[in-house]
């Protein structure tokens, strides 16, 4: 069973969506990366540039693989930091889960410090919130329904953002401009901050350097178009790449697969690709 909803209005500047899932508690396979791929239990998770927070309420853990194929397991509550490249995870485990998709720039407000400290990695929420992370997880596990779990995670987040302010306006403006396809040079030219200062506050707020974030924006534009029938050359042009070789090269660097492979696998969710 799965439910998803928008957050309460007070959280909408910080949270994009909330979701909860109920399924049988099942441990992962303990297979190697290659064996897991052969068994169909491996998933590429493609980057969005945003952070997420997941509470695993049962005994199962999240297993992710680093670029070398080394596995790392996470139980309980986990922060998924902003990423500029895909990561791989084991999808053979299951259990009750509550998830929060954060808006760009919300990380430092909920977790403190610089968002770069969380980027390109998963981090135990307990390392950031201390014992409160486990208390929240226990309250979620005790809730009588999936909707009640979403209510309770909202309560926990509201306590965190009660005194928070929105990201610096310079960063919010830079985000909008980069998402609209502006170059970093143009963004800097329109800002009152120096290039160095704007780059620093942008990375601290978002978790990615501006140019890395711009690559993810371009990649996301291509992902949306790969679900259609346009040629690779047309997708490259429409998504902001300089040419088709640039598109092919950068897509593979980010996704870990070529655009053609991605298209053949035709994932139901464009950011989650099996194999």
PDB file of C-alpha atoms in Angstrom:
ATOM      1  CA  UNK A   1       0.000   0.000   0.000  1.00  0.00           C
ATOM      2  CA  UNK A   2       1.309   3.438  -0.931  1.00  0.00           C
ATOM      3  CA  UNK A   3       0.099   6.982  -0.241  1.00  0.00           C
ATOM      4  CA  UNK A   4       1.563  10.303  -1.326  1.00  0.00           C
ATOM      5  CA  UNK A   5       0.483  13.857  -0.677  1.00  0.00           C
ATOM      6  CA  UNK A   6       1.559  17.478  -0.676  1.00  0.00           C
ATOM      7  CA  UNK A   7       2.773  18.857   2.652  1.00  0.00           C
ATOM      8  CA  UNK A   8       0.802  21.168   4.891  1.00  0.00           C
ATOM      9  CA  UNK A   9       1.077  24.829   3.729  1.00  0.00           C
ATOM     10  CA  UNK A  10       3.585  25.768   6.434  1.00  0.00           C
ATOM     11  CA  UNK A  11       6.022  23.160   5.079  1.00  0.00           C
ATOM     12  CA  UNK A  12       5.620  23.853   1.371  1.00  0.00           C
ATOM     13  CA  UNK A  13       8.573  26.258   1.130  1.00  0.00           C
ATOM     14  CA  UNK A  14      10.792  23.411   2.388  1.00  0.00           C
ATOM     15  CA  UNK A  15       9.116  20.123   1.379  1.00  0.00           C
ATOM     16  CA  UNK A  16       7.997  19.059  -2.099  1.00  0.00           C
ATOM     17  CA  UNK A  17       6.101  15.882  -1.247  1.00  0.00           C
ATOM     18  CA  UNK A  18       5.537  13.259   1.470  1.00  0.00           C
ATOM     19  CA  UNK A  19       4.932   9.554   0.975  1.00  0.00           C
ATOM     20  CA  UNK A  20       4.477   6.383   2.974  1.00  0.00           C
ATOM     21  CA  UNK A  21       4.520   2.732   2.015  1.00  0.00           C
ATOM     22  CA  UNK A  22       3.489  -0.450   3.782  1.00  0.00           C
ATOM     23  CA  UNK A  23       5.002  -3.767   2.715  1.00  0.00           C
ATOM     24  CA  UNK A  24       6.322  -6.981   4.228  1.00  0.00           C
ATOM     25  CA  UNK A  25       9.550  -6.596   6.175  1.00  0.00           C
ATOM     26  CA  UNK A  26      12.164  -8.446   4.158  1.00  0.00           C
ATOM     27  CA  UNK A  27      15.950  -8.331   4.412  1.00  0.00           C
ATOM     28  CA  UNK A  28      18.103  -7.708   1.357  1.00  0.00           C
ATOM     29  CA  UNK A  29      19.868 -10.401  -0.625  1.00  0.00           C
ATOM     30  CA  UNK A  30      23.515  -9.950   0.494  1.00  0.00           C
ATOM     31  CA  UNK A  31      24.522 -10.587  -3.141  1.00  0.00           C
ATOM     32  CA  UNK A  32      27.516  -8.946  -4.773  1.00  0.00           C
ATOM     33  CA  UNK A  33      26.940  -6.072  -7.168  1.00  0.00           C
ATOM     34  CA  UNK A  34      27.288  -8.241 -10.287  1.00  0.00           C
ATOM     35  CA  UNK A  35      25.165 -11.071  -8.869  1.00  0.00           C
ATOM     36  CA  UNK A  36      22.510  -8.581  -7.846  1.00  0.00           C
ATOM     37  CA  UNK A  37      22.477  -7.101 -11.356  1.00  0.00           C
ATOM     38  CA  UNK A  38      22.095 -10.580 -12.876  1.00  0.00           C
ATOM     39  CA  UNK A  39      19.206 -11.343 -10.514  1.00  0.00           C
ATOM     40  CA  UNK A  40      17.378  -8.120 -11.416  1.00  0.00           C
ATOM     41  CA  UNK A  41      17.717  -6.667  -7.933  1.00  0.00           C
ATOM     42  CA  UNK A  42      19.876  -3.660  -8.786  1.00  0.00           C
ATOM     43  CA  UNK A  43      18.551  -0.174  -9.451  1.00  0.00           C
ATOM     44  CA  UNK A  44      20.226   2.967 -10.775  1.00  0.00           C
ATOM     45  CA  UNK A  45      18.843   6.021  -8.979  1.00  0.00           C
ATOM     46  CA  UNK A  46      19.334   9.067 -11.184  1.00  0.00           C
ATOM     47  CA  UNK A  47      20.047  12.501  -9.702  1.00  0.00           C
ATOM     48  CA  UNK A  48      17.518  15.302  -9.294  1.00  0.00           C
ATOM     49  CA  UNK A  49      19.760  17.751  -7.433  1.00  0.00           C
ATOM     50  CA  UNK A  50      17.440  17.638  -4.407  1.00  0.00           C
ATOM     51  CA  UNK A  51      17.743  15.918  -1.029  1.00  0.00           C
ATOM     52  CA  UNK A  52      15.379  13.391   0.507  1.00  0.00           C
ATOM     53  CA  UNK A  53      14.774  11.911   3.938  1.00  0.00           C
ATOM     54  CA  UNK A  54      13.637   8.316   4.471  1.00  0.00           C
ATOM     55  CA  UNK A  55      12.525   6.561   7.660  1.00  0.00           C
ATOM     56  CA  UNK A  56      12.742   2.768   7.416  1.00  0.00           C
ATOM     57  CA  UNK A  57      10.421   1.513  10.142  1.00  0.00           C
ATOM     58  CA  UNK A  58      11.187  -2.204  10.136  1.00  0.00           C
ATOM     59  CA  UNK A  59      14.367  -4.224  10.454  1.00  0.00           C
ATOM     60  CA  UNK A  60      15.368  -4.069   6.791  1.00  0.00           C
ATOM     61  CA  UNK A  61      18.164  -1.747   5.730  1.00  0.00           C
ATOM     62  CA  UNK A  62      19.043   0.257   2.649  1.00  0.00           C
ATOM     63  CA  UNK A  63      22.068  -1.059   0.769  1.00  0.00           C
ATOM     64  CA  UNK A  64      23.830   1.306  -1.629  1.00  0.00           C
ATOM     65  CA  UNK A  65      26.947   0.765  -3.717  1.00  0.00           C
ATOM     66  CA  UNK A  66      29.721   3.273  -4.218  1.00  0.00           C
ATOM     67  CA  UNK A  67      31.352   3.729  -7.666  1.00  0.00           C
ATOM     68  CA  UNK A  68      33.873   0.958  -6.901  1.00  0.00           C
ATOM     69  CA  UNK A  69      31.079  -1.517  -6.091  1.00  0.00           C
ATOM     70  CA  UNK A  70      31.611  -1.439  -2.328  1.00  0.00           C
ATOM     71  CA  UNK A  71      28.329  -1.898  -0.431  1.00  0.00           C
ATOM     72  CA  UNK A  72      27.180   0.140   2.549  1.00  0.00           C
ATOM     73  CA  UNK A  73      24.071  -0.536   4.635  1.00  0.00           C
ATOM     74  CA  UNK A  74      21.848   2.038   6.338  1.00  0.00           C
ATOM     75  CA  UNK A  75      19.135   1.189   8.865  1.00  0.00           C
ATOM     76  CA  UNK A  76      16.611   3.506  10.480  1.00  0.00           C
ATOM     77  CA  UNK A  77      16.396   7.081   9.215  1.00  0.00           C
ATOM     78  CA  UNK A  78      18.631   8.201   6.354  1.00  0.00           C
ATOM     79  CA  UNK A  79      19.318  11.482   4.540  1.00  0.00           C
ATOM     80  CA  UNK A  80      19.923  11.154   0.814  1.00  0.00           C
ATOM     81  CA  UNK A  81      22.171  14.084  -0.076  1.00  0.00           C
ATOM     82  CA  UNK A  82      22.123  16.081  -3.291  1.00  0.00           C
ATOM     83  CA  UNK A  83      23.881  14.201  -6.069  1.00  0.00           C
ATOM     84  CA  UNK A  84      25.261  15.101  -9.465  1.00  0.00           C
ATOM     85  CA  UNK A  85      25.607  11.463 -10.552  1.00  0.00           C
ATOM     86  CA  UNK A  86      23.552   8.291 -10.238  1.00  0.00           C
ATOM     87  CA  UNK A  87      24.068   5.766  -7.474  1.00  0.00           C
ATOM     88  CA  UNK A  88      23.110   2.088  -7.317  1.00  0.00           C
ATOM     89  CA  UNK A  89      21.043   0.367  -4.670  1.00  0.00           C
ATOM     90  CA  UNK A  90      19.721  -3.073  -3.765  1.00  0.00           C
ATOM     91  CA  UNK A  91      15.940  -3.235  -4.201  1.00  0.00           C
ATOM     92  CA  UNK A  92      15.452  -6.775  -2.857  1.00  0.00           C
ATOM     93  CA  UNK A  93      14.725  -5.556   0.677  1.00  0.00           C
ATOM     94  CA  UNK A  94      11.337  -4.177   1.680  1.00  0.00           C
ATOM     95  CA  UNK A  95       9.435  -2.874   4.679  1.00  0.00           C
ATOM     96  CA  UNK A  96       7.371   0.036   5.953  1.00  0.00           C
ATOM     97  CA  UNK A  97       8.869   3.355   4.857  1.00  0.00           C
ATOM     98  CA  UNK A  98       8.055   7.063   5.236  1.00  0.00           C
ATOM     99  CA  UNK A  99       9.736   9.470   2.832  1.00  0.00           C
ATOM    100  CA  UNK A 100      10.143  13.223   2.451  1.00  0.00           C
ATOM    101  CA  UNK A 101      11.287  14.877  -0.784  1.00  0.00           C
ATOM    102  CA  UNK A 102      12.835  18.227   0.097  1.00  0.00           C
ATOM    103  CA  UNK A 103      12.851  21.380  -1.952  1.00  0.00           C
ATOM    104  CA  UNK A 104      16.113  22.790  -3.201  1.00  0.00           C
ATOM    105  CA  UNK A 105      17.778  24.829  -0.481  1.00  0.00           C
ATOM    106  CA  UNK A 106      15.924  23.248   2.448  1.00  0.00           C
ATOM    107  CA  UNK A 107      18.753  21.034   3.707  1.00  0.00           C
ATOM    108  CA  UNK A 108      20.592  23.517   5.906  1.00  0.00           C
ATOM    109  CA  UNK A 109      17.290  24.628   7.454  1.00  0.00           C
ATOM    110  CA  UNK A 110      16.358  21.087   8.520  1.00  0.00           C
ATOM    111  CA  UNK A 111      19.779  19.632   9.209  1.00  0.00           C
ATOM    112  CA  UNK A 112      22.031  22.619   9.962  1.00  0.00           C
ATOM    113  CA  UNK A 113      25.461  23.273   8.532  1.00  0.00           C
ATOM    114  CA  UNK A 114      26.317  23.278   4.858  1.00  0.00           C
ATOM    115  CA  UNK A 115      24.386  21.070   2.443  1.00  0.00           C
ATOM    116  CA  UNK A 116      27.719  20.106   0.879  1.00  0.00           C
ATOM    117  CA  UNK A 117      28.432  18.049   4.008  1.00  0.00           C
ATOM    118  CA  UNK A 118      25.607  15.718   2.927  1.00  0.00           C
ATOM    119  CA  UNK A 119      26.118  15.743  -0.838  1.00  0.00           C
ATOM    120  CA  UNK A 120      26.958  12.695  -2.989  1.00  0.00           C
ATOM    121  CA  UNK A 121      26.230  10.356  -0.067  1.00  0.00           C
ATOM    122  CA  UNK A 122      23.720   8.861   2.318  1.00  0.00           C
ATOM    123  CA  UNK A 123      23.987   9.928   5.959  1.00  0.00           C
ATOM    124  CA  UNK A 124      22.323   8.505   9.050  1.00  0.00           C
ATOM    125  CA  UNK A 125      19.834  11.045  10.395  1.00  0.00           C
ATOM    126  CA  UNK A 126      21.010  10.160  13.902  1.00  0.00           C
ATOM    127  CA  UNK A 127      24.402  11.684  13.045  1.00  0.00           C
ATOM    128  CA  UNK A 128      22.615  15.004  12.475  1.00  0.00           C
ATOM    129  CA  UNK A 129      19.590  15.011  14.791  1.00  0.00           C
ATOM    130  CA  UNK A 130      21.016  12.806  17.534  1.00  0.00           C
ATOM    131  CA  UNK A 131      18.578  10.667  19.536  1.00  0.00           C
ATOM    132  CA  UNK A 132      15.637  12.680  18.219  1.00  0.00           C
ATOM    133  CA  UNK A 133      15.970  10.774  14.933  1.00  0.00           C
ATOM    134  CA  UNK A 134      15.144   7.463  16.619  1.00  0.00           C
ATOM    135  CA  UNK A 135      12.330   9.023  18.667  1.00  0.00           C
ATOM    136  CA  UNK A 136      10.693  10.304  15.477  1.00  0.00           C
ATOM    137  CA  UNK A 137      11.117   6.915  13.816  1.00  0.00           C
ATOM    138  CA  UNK A 138       9.472   5.184  16.779  1.00  0.00           C
ATOM    139  CA  UNK A 139       6.505   7.584  16.688  1.00  0.00           C
ATOM    140  CA  UNK A 140       6.066   6.902  12.982  1.00  0.00           C
ATOM    141  CA  UNK A 141       6.173   3.135  13.519  1.00  0.00           C
ATOM    142  CA  UNK A 142       3.477   3.392  16.213  1.00  0.00           C
ATOM    143  CA  UNK A 143       1.072   5.411  14.043  1.00  0.00           C
ATOM    144  CA  UNK A 144      -2.156   3.517  13.211  1.00  0.00           C
ATOM    145  CA  UNK A 145      -2.227   4.293   9.474  1.00  0.00           C
ATOM    146  CA  UNK A 146      -0.108   5.566   6.603  1.00  0.00           C
ATOM    147  CA  UNK A 147      -1.895   8.921   6.695  1.00  0.00           C
ATOM    148  CA  UNK A 148      -1.205   9.181  10.419  1.00  0.00           C
ATOM    149  CA  UNK A 149       2.458   8.540   9.709  1.00  0.00           C
ATOM    150  CA  UNK A 150       2.506  11.442   7.281  1.00  0.00           C
ATOM    151  CA  UNK A 151       0.820  13.624   9.904  1.00  0.00           C
ATOM    152  CA  UNK A 152       3.485  12.695  12.436  1.00  0.00           C
ATOM    153  CA  UNK A 153       6.430  13.292  10.125  1.00  0.00           C
ATOM    154  CA  UNK A 154       4.939  16.696   9.324  1.00  0.00           C
ATOM    155  CA  UNK A 155       4.802  17.480  13.048  1.00  0.00           C
ATOM    156  CA  UNK A 156       8.476  16.574  13.414  1.00  0.00           C
ATOM    157  CA  UNK A 157       9.481  18.709  10.437  1.00  0.00           C
ATOM    158  CA  UNK A 158       7.370  21.662  11.560  1.00  0.00           C
ATOM    159  CA  UNK A 159       9.246  21.705  14.860  1.00  0.00           C
ATOM    160  CA  UNK A 160      12.495  21.891  12.900  1.00  0.00           C
ATOM    161  CA  UNK A 161      11.483  24.742  10.590  1.00  0.00           C
ATOM    162  CA  UNK A 162       9.515  26.777  13.137  1.00  0.00           C
ATOM    163  CA  UNK A 163      12.235  29.422  13.285  1.00  0.00           C
ATOM    164  CA  UNK A 164      13.741  28.792   9.846  1.00  0.00           C
ATOM    165  CA  UNK A 165      13.952  31.378   7.116  1.00  0.00           C
ATOM    166  CA  UNK A 166      13.797  30.804   3.389  1.00  0.00           C
ATOM    167  CA  UNK A 167      17.075  30.405   1.477  1.00  0.00           C
ATOM    168  CA  UNK A 168      18.963  33.590   0.693  1.00  0.00           C
ATOM    169  CA  UNK A 169      17.211  35.471  -2.105  1.00  0.00           C
ATOM    170  CA  UNK A 170      20.403  35.488  -4.183  1.00  0.00           C
ATOM    171  CA  UNK A 171      20.394  31.679  -4.149  1.00  0.00           C
ATOM    172  CA  UNK A 172      16.680  31.429  -4.920  1.00  0.00           C
ATOM    173  CA  UNK A 173      17.175  33.747  -7.907  1.00  0.00           C
ATOM    174  CA  UNK A 174      20.212  31.788  -9.100  1.00  0.00           C
ATOM    175  CA  UNK A 175      18.261  28.525  -8.860  1.00  0.00           C
ATOM    176  CA  UNK A 176      15.426  29.885 -10.980  1.00  0.00           C
ATOM    177  CA  UNK A 177      17.836  31.246 -13.572  1.00  0.00           C
ATOM    178  CA  UNK A 178      19.825  28.010 -13.852  1.00  0.00           C
ATOM    179  CA  UNK A 179      16.614  25.997 -14.110  1.00  0.00           C
ATOM    180  CA  UNK A 180      15.537  28.306 -16.931  1.00  0.00           C
ATOM    181  CA  UNK A 181      18.726  27.503 -18.830  1.00  0.00           C
ATOM    182  CA  UNK A 182      20.828  30.583 -18.055  1.00  0.00           C
ATOM    183  CA  UNK A 183      24.590  30.143 -17.988  1.00  0.00           C
ATOM    184  CA  UNK A 184      26.454  30.581 -14.712  1.00  0.00           C
ATOM    185  CA  UNK A 185      28.228  33.601 -16.201  1.00  0.00           C
ATOM    186  CA  UNK A 186      24.864  35.253 -16.872  1.00  0.00           C
ATOM    187  CA  UNK A 187      23.647  34.422 -13.358  1.00  0.00           C
ATOM    188  CA  UNK A 188      26.743  36.032 -11.839  1.00  0.00           C
ATOM    189  CA  UNK A 189      26.429  39.100 -14.066  1.00  0.00           C
ATOM    190  CA  UNK A 190      22.905  39.700 -12.740  1.00  0.00           C
ATOM    191  CA  UNK A 191      23.821  39.196  -9.071  1.00  0.00           C
ATOM    192  CA  UNK A 192      25.055  41.777  -6.585  1.00  0.00           C
ATOM    193  CA  UNK A 193      27.426  39.180  -5.103  1.00  0.00           C
ATOM    194  CA  UNK A 194      30.863  38.354  -6.443  1.00  0.00           C
ATOM    195  CA  UNK A 195      31.234  35.109  -8.393  1.00  0.00           C
ATOM    196  CA  UNK A 196      33.194  33.525  -5.560  1.00  0.00           C
ATOM    197  CA  UNK A 197      30.701  34.536  -2.873  1.00  0.00           C
ATOM    198  CA  UNK A 198      27.655  33.499  -4.899  1.00  0.00           C
ATOM    199  CA  UNK A 199      29.234  30.150  -5.740  1.00  0.00           C
ATOM    200  CA  UNK A 200      29.972  29.562  -2.051  1.00  0.00           C
ATOM    201  CA  UNK A 201      26.508  30.387  -0.710  1.00  0.00           C
ATOM    202  CA  UNK A 202      24.881  28.459  -3.568  1.00  0.00           C
ATOM    203  CA  UNK A 203      26.839  25.293  -2.784  1.00  0.00           C
ATOM    204  CA  UNK A 204      26.248  25.638   0.975  1.00  0.00           C
ATOM    205  CA  UNK A 205      22.507  25.994   0.380  1.00  0.00           C
ATOM    206  CA  UNK A 206      21.893  23.505  -2.437  1.00  0.00           C
ATOM    207  CA  UNK A 207      24.651  20.967  -1.833  1.00  0.00           C
ATOM    208  CA  UNK A 208      26.065  21.131  -5.361  1.00  0.00           C
ATOM    209  CA  UNK A 209      28.330  23.637  -7.049  1.00  0.00           C
ATOM    210  CA  UNK A 210      26.418  25.822  -9.539  1.00  0.00           C
ATOM    211  CA  UNK A 211      27.919  24.224 -12.637  1.00  0.00           C
ATOM    212  CA  UNK A 212      27.243  20.719 -11.308  1.00  0.00           C
ATOM    213  CA  UNK A 213      23.657  21.731 -10.610  1.00  0.00           C
ATOM    214  CA  UNK A 214      23.340  23.151 -14.138  1.00  0.00           C
ATOM    215  CA  UNK A 215      24.460  19.770 -15.510  1.00  0.00           C
ATOM    216  CA  UNK A 216      21.706  18.061 -13.520  1.00  0.00           C
ATOM    217  CA  UNK A 217      19.148  20.551 -14.888  1.00  0.00           C
ATOM    218  CA  UNK A 218      20.265  19.765 -18.438  1.00  0.00           C
ATOM    219  CA  UNK A 219      20.205  16.032 -17.683  1.00  0.00           C
ATOM    220  CA  UNK A 220      16.675  16.292 -16.268  1.00  0.00           C
ATOM    221  CA  UNK A 221      15.504  18.072 -19.418  1.00  0.00           C
ATOM    222  CA  UNK A 222      16.905  15.216 -21.506  1.00  0.00           C
ATOM    223  CA  UNK A 223      15.276  12.571 -19.276  1.00  0.00           C
ATOM    224  CA  UNK A 224      11.854  14.088 -19.860  1.00  0.00           C
ATOM    225  CA  UNK A 225      12.372  14.027 -23.628  1.00  0.00           C
ATOM    226  CA  UNK A 226      13.752  10.485 -23.766  1.00  0.00           C
ATOM    227  CA  UNK A 227      10.288   9.218 -22.912  1.00  0.00           C
ATOM    228  CA  UNK A 228       9.080  10.524 -26.272  1.00  0.00           C
ATOM    229  CA  UNK A 229      10.053   9.817 -29.861  1.00  0.00           C
ATOM    230  CA  UNK A 230      12.498  12.643 -30.591  1.00  0.00           C
ATOM    231  CA  UNK A 231      15.902  11.747 -32.020  1.00  0.00           C
ATOM    232  CA  UNK A 232      19.036  11.995 -29.899  1.00  0.00           C
ATOM    233  CA  UNK A 233      20.169  14.980 -31.950  1.00  0.00           C
ATOM    234  CA  UNK A 234      16.890  16.796 -31.319  1.00  0.00           C
ATOM    235  CA  UNK A 235      16.953  15.969 -27.604  1.00  0.00           C
ATOM    236  CA  UNK A 236      20.491  17.344 -27.376  1.00  0.00           C
ATOM    237  CA  UNK A 237      19.421  20.583 -29.040  1.00  0.00           C
ATOM    238  CA  UNK A 238      16.220  21.010 -27.026  1.00  0.00           C
ATOM    239  CA  UNK A 239      17.876  20.182 -23.680  1.00  0.00           C
ATOM    240  CA  UNK A 240      20.694  22.714 -23.896  1.00  0.00           C
ATOM    241  CA  UNK A 241      23.641  20.537 -24.940  1.00  0.00           C
ATOM    242  CA  UNK A 242      26.121  21.949 -27.428  1.00  0.00           C
ATOM    243  CA  UNK A 243      25.742  18.954 -29.747  1.00  0.00           C
ATOM    244  CA  UNK A 244      24.853  15.251 -29.793  1.00  0.00           C
ATOM    245  CA  UNK A 245      28.313  13.989 -28.696  1.00  0.00           C
ATOM    246  CA  UNK A 246      28.163  16.376 -25.720  1.00  0.00           C
ATOM    247  CA  UNK A 247      24.722  14.965 -24.841  1.00  0.00           C
ATOM    248  CA  UNK A 248      25.850  11.337 -25.173  1.00  0.00           C
ATOM    249  CA  UNK A 249      29.022  11.874 -23.139  1.00  0.00           C
ATOM    250  CA  UNK A 250      27.484  13.891 -20.310  1.00  0.00           C
ATOM    251  CA  UNK A 251      24.406  11.673 -20.015  1.00  0.00           C
ATOM    252  CA  UNK A 252      26.572   8.571 -19.598  1.00  0.00           C
ATOM    253  CA  UNK A 253      28.791  10.313 -17.037  1.00  0.00           C
ATOM    254  CA  UNK A 254      25.743  11.189 -14.943  1.00  0.00           C
ATOM    255  CA  UNK A 255      23.490   8.153 -15.427  1.00  0.00           C
ATOM    256  CA  UNK A 256      26.081   5.393 -15.754  1.00  0.00           C
ATOM    257  CA  UNK A 257      24.428   4.307 -19.005  1.00  0.00           C
ATOM    258  CA  UNK A 258      23.961   5.696 -22.490  1.00  0.00           C
ATOM    259  CA  UNK A 259      20.772   7.495 -23.575  1.00  0.00           C
ATOM    260  CA  UNK A 260      20.028   4.522 -25.841  1.00  0.00           C
ATOM    261  CA  UNK A 261      20.274   2.046 -22.966  1.00  0.00           C
ATOM    262  CA  UNK A 262      18.074   4.252 -20.813  1.00  0.00           C
ATOM    263  CA  UNK A 263      15.469   4.470 -23.568  1.00  0.00           C
ATOM    264  CA  UNK A 264      15.424   0.698 -24.114  1.00  0.00           C
ATOM    265  CA  UNK A 265      14.858   0.055 -20.416  1.00  0.00           C
ATOM    266  CA  UNK A 266      11.925   2.507 -20.457  1.00  0.00           C
ATOM    267  CA  UNK A 267      11.560   2.943 -16.675  1.00  0.00           C
ATOM    268  CA  UNK A 268       8.100   3.668 -15.272  1.00  0.00           C
ATOM    269  CA  UNK A 269       9.717   6.249 -12.981  1.00  0.00           C
ATOM    270  CA  UNK A 270      12.305   8.147 -14.971  1.00  0.00           C
ATOM    271  CA  UNK A 271      14.737   8.425 -12.048  1.00  0.00           C
ATOM    272  CA  UNK A 272      14.687   4.716 -11.131  1.00  0.00           C
ATOM    273  CA  UNK A 273      16.156   2.282 -13.662  1.00  0.00           C
ATOM    274  CA  UNK A 274      16.502  -1.448 -13.006  1.00  0.00           C
ATOM    275  CA  UNK A 275      19.606  -3.306 -14.082  1.00  0.00           C
TER     276      UNK A 275
END
